PDB file of C-alpha atoms in Angstrom:
ATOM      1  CA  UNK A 726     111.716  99.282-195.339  1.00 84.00           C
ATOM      2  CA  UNK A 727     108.536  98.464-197.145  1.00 88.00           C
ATOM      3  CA  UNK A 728     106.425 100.203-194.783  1.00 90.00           C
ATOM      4  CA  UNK A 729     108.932 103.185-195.506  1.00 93.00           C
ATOM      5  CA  UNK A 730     107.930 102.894-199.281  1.00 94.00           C
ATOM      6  CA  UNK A 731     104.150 102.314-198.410  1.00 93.00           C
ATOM      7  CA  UNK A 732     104.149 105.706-196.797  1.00 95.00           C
ATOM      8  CA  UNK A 733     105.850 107.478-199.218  1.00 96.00           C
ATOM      9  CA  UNK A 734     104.156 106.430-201.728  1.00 96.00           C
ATOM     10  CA  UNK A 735     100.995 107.403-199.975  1.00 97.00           C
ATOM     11  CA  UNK A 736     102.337 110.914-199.454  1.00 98.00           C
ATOM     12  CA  UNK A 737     102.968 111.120-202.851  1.00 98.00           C
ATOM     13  CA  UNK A 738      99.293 109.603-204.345  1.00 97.00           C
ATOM     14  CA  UNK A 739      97.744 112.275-201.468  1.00 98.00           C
ATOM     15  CA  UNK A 740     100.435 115.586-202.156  1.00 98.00           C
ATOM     16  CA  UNK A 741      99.441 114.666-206.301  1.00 98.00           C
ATOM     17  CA  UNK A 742      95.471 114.619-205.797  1.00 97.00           C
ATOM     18  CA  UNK A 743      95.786 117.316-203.373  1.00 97.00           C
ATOM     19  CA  UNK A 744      98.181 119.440-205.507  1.00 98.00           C
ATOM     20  CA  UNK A 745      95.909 119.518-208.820  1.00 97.00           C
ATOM     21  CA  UNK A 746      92.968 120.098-207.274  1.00 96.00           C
ATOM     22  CA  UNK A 747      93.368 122.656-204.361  1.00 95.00           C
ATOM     23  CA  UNK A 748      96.838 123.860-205.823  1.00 94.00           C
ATOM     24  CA  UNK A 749      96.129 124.181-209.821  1.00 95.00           C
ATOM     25  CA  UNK A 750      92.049 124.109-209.676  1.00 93.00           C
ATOM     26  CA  UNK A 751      91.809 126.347-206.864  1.00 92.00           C
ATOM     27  CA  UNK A 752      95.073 128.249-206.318  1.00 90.00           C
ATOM     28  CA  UNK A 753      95.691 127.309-202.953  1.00 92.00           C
ATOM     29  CA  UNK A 754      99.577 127.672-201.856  1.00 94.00           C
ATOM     30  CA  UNK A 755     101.862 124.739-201.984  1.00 96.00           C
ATOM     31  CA  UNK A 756     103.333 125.053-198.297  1.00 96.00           C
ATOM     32  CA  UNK A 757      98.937 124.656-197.234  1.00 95.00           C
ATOM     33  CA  UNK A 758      99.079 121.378-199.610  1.00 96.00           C
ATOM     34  CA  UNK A 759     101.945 120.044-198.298  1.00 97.00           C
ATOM     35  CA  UNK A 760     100.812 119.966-194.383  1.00 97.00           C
ATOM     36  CA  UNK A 761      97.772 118.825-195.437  1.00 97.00           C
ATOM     37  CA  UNK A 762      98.945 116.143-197.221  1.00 97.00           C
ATOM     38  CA  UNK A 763     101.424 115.359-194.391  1.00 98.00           C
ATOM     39  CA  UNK A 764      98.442 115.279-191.795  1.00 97.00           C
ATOM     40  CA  UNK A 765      96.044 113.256-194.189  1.00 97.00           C
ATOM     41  CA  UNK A 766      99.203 110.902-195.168  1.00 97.00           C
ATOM     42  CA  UNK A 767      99.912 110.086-191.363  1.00 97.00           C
ATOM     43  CA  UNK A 768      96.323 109.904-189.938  1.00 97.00           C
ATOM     44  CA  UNK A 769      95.382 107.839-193.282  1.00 96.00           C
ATOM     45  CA  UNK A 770      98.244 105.489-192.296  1.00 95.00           C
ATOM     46  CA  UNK A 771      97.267 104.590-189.501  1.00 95.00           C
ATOM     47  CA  UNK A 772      94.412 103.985-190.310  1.00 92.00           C
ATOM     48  CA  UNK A 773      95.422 101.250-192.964  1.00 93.00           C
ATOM     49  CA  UNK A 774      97.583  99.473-190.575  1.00 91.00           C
ATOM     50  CA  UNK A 775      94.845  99.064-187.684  1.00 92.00           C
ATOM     51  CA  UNK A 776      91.571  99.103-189.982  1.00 91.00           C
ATOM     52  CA  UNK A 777      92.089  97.418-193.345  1.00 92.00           C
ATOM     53  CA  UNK A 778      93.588  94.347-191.859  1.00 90.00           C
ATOM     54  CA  UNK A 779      90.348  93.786-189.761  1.00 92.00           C
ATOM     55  CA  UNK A 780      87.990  94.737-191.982  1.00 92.00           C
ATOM     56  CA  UNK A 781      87.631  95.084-195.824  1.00 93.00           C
ATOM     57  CA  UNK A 782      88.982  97.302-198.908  1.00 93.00           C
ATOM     58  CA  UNK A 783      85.394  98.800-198.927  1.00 95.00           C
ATOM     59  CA  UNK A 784      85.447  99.747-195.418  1.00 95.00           C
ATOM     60  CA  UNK A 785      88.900 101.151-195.453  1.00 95.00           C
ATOM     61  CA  UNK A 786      88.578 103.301-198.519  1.00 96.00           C
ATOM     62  CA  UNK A 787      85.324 104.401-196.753  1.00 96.00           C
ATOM     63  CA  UNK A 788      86.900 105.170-193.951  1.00 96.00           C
ATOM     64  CA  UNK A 789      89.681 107.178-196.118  1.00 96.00           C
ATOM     65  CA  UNK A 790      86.655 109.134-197.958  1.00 98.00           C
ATOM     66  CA  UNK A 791      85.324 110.364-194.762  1.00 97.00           C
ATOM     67  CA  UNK A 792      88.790 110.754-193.470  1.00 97.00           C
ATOM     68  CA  UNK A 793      90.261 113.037-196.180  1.00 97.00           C
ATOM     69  CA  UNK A 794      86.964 115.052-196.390  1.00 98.00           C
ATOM     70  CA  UNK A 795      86.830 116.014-192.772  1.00 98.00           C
ATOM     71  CA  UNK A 796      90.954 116.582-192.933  1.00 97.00           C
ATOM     72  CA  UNK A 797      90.854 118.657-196.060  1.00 96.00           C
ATOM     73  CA  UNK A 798      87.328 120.722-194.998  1.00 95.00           C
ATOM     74  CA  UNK A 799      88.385 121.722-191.741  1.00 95.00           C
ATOM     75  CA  UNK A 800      92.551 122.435-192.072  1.00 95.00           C
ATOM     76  CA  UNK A 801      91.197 124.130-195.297  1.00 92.00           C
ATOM     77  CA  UNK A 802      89.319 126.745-193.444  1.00 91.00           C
ATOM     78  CA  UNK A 803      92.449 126.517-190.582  1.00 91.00           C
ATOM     79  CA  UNK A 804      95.231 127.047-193.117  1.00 91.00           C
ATOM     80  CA  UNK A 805      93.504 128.680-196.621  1.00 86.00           C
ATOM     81  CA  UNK A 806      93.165 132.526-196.093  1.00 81.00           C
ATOM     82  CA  UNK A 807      90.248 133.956-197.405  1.00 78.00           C
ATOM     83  CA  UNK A 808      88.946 131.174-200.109  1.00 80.00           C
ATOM     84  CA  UNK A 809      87.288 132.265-203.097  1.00 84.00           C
ATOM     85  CA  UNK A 810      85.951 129.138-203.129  1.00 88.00           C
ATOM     86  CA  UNK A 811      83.624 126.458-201.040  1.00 91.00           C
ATOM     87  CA  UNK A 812      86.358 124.586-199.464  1.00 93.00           C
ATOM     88  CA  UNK A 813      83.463 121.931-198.800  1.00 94.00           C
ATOM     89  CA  UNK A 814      83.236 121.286-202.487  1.00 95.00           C
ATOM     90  CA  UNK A 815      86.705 121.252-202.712  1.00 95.00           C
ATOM     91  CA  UNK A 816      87.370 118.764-199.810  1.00 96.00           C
ATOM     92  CA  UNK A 817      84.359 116.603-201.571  1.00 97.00           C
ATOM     93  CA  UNK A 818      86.302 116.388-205.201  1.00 96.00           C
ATOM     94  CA  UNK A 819      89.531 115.542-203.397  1.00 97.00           C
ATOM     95  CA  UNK A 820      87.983 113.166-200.853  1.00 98.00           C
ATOM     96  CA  UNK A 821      86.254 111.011-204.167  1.00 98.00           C
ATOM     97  CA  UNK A 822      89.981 111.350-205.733  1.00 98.00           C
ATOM     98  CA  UNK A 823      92.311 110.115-203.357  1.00 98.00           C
ATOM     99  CA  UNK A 824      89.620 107.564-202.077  1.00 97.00           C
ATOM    100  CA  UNK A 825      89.949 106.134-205.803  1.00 97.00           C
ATOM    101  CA  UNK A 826      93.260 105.849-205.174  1.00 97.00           C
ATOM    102  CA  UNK A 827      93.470 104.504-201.577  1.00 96.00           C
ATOM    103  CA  UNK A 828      91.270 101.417-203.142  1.00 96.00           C
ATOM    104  CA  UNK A 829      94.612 100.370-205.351  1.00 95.00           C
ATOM    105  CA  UNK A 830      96.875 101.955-202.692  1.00 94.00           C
ATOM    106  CA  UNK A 831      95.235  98.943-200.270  1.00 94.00           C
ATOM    107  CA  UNK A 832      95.658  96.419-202.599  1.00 92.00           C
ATOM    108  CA  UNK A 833      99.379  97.308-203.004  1.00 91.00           C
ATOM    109  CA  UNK A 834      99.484  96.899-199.502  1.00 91.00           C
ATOM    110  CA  UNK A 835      98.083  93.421-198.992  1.00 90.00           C
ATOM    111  CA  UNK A 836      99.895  91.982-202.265  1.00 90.00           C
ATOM    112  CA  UNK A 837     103.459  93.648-201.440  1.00 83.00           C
ATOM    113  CA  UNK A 838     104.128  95.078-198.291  1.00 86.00           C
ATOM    114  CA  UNK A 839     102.253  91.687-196.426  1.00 85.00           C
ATOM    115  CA  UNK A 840     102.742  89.510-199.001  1.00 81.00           C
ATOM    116  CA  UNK A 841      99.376  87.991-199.222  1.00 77.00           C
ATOM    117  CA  UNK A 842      96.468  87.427-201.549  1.00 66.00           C
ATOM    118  CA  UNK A 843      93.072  89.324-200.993  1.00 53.00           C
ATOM    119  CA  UNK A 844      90.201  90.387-202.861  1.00 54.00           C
ATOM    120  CA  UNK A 845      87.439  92.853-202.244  1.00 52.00           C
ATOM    121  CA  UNK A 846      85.023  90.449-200.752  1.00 52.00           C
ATOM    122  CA  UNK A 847      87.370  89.013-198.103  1.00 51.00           C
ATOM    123  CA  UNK A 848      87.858  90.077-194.902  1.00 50.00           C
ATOM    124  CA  UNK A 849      90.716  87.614-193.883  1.00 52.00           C
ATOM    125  CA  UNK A 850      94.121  88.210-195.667  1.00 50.00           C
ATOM    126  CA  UNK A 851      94.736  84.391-195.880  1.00 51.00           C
ATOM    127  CA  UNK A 852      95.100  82.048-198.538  1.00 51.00           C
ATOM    128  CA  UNK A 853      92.117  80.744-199.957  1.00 48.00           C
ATOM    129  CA  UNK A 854      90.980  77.007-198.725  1.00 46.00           C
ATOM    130  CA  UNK A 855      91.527  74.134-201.503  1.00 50.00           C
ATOM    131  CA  UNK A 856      89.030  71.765-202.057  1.00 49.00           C
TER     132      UNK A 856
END
């Protein structure tokens, strides 16, 4: 159940971002935000589940910047008829947003849906040695 509520609230951080900038910034269509959001929310996923436990916050919201861009750039010029806009620049604003968000989105993730203590220097999701 909480990974249920992990990726729903994930859709939900990704549909927002998405929908303010490509839906009220650039006028894209909401039925184009929502399978992209779907797609990104999925992949993204993933992504946390097999990367962030082996590596670092830092790495996985990189890895969620470079993620979203490519994602957003490339279903953008798949699904957006005729942009009046650079979808590059677009995919770029959204990446930067929704990585800001995947940094807090992680730490949810460590804290509540595994229960553990981490910070953004450790790569092990452990509890700290005692001296």
């Amino acid at each position: 159940m909480k990974y249920i509520e992990a990726l729903l609230m994930k859709f939900a951080m990704v549909f927002s971002v998405l929908f303010v900038i490509l839906g009220l910034t650039y006028g894209v269509e909401v039925f184009d935000i929502f399978i992209i959001s779907l797609i990104i929310t999925v992949i993204g996923f993933v992504g946390d589940l097999v990367i962030y436990p082996k590596t670092s916050n830092k790495v996985a919201t990189g890895g969620d910047f470079v993620l979203v861009f490519l994602l957003v750039w490339l279903l953008g010029m798949w699904l957006i008829e005729n942009p009046d806009f650079s979808i590059v620049m677009a995919a770029l604003f959204t990446a930067v947003v929704v990585a800001a968000g995947e940094w807090f989105f992680h730490i949810y993730l460590t804290k509540r849906v595994w229960e553990q203590k981490e910070t953004s220097h450790t790569t092990e999701h452990d509890e700290p040695r005692r001296m």
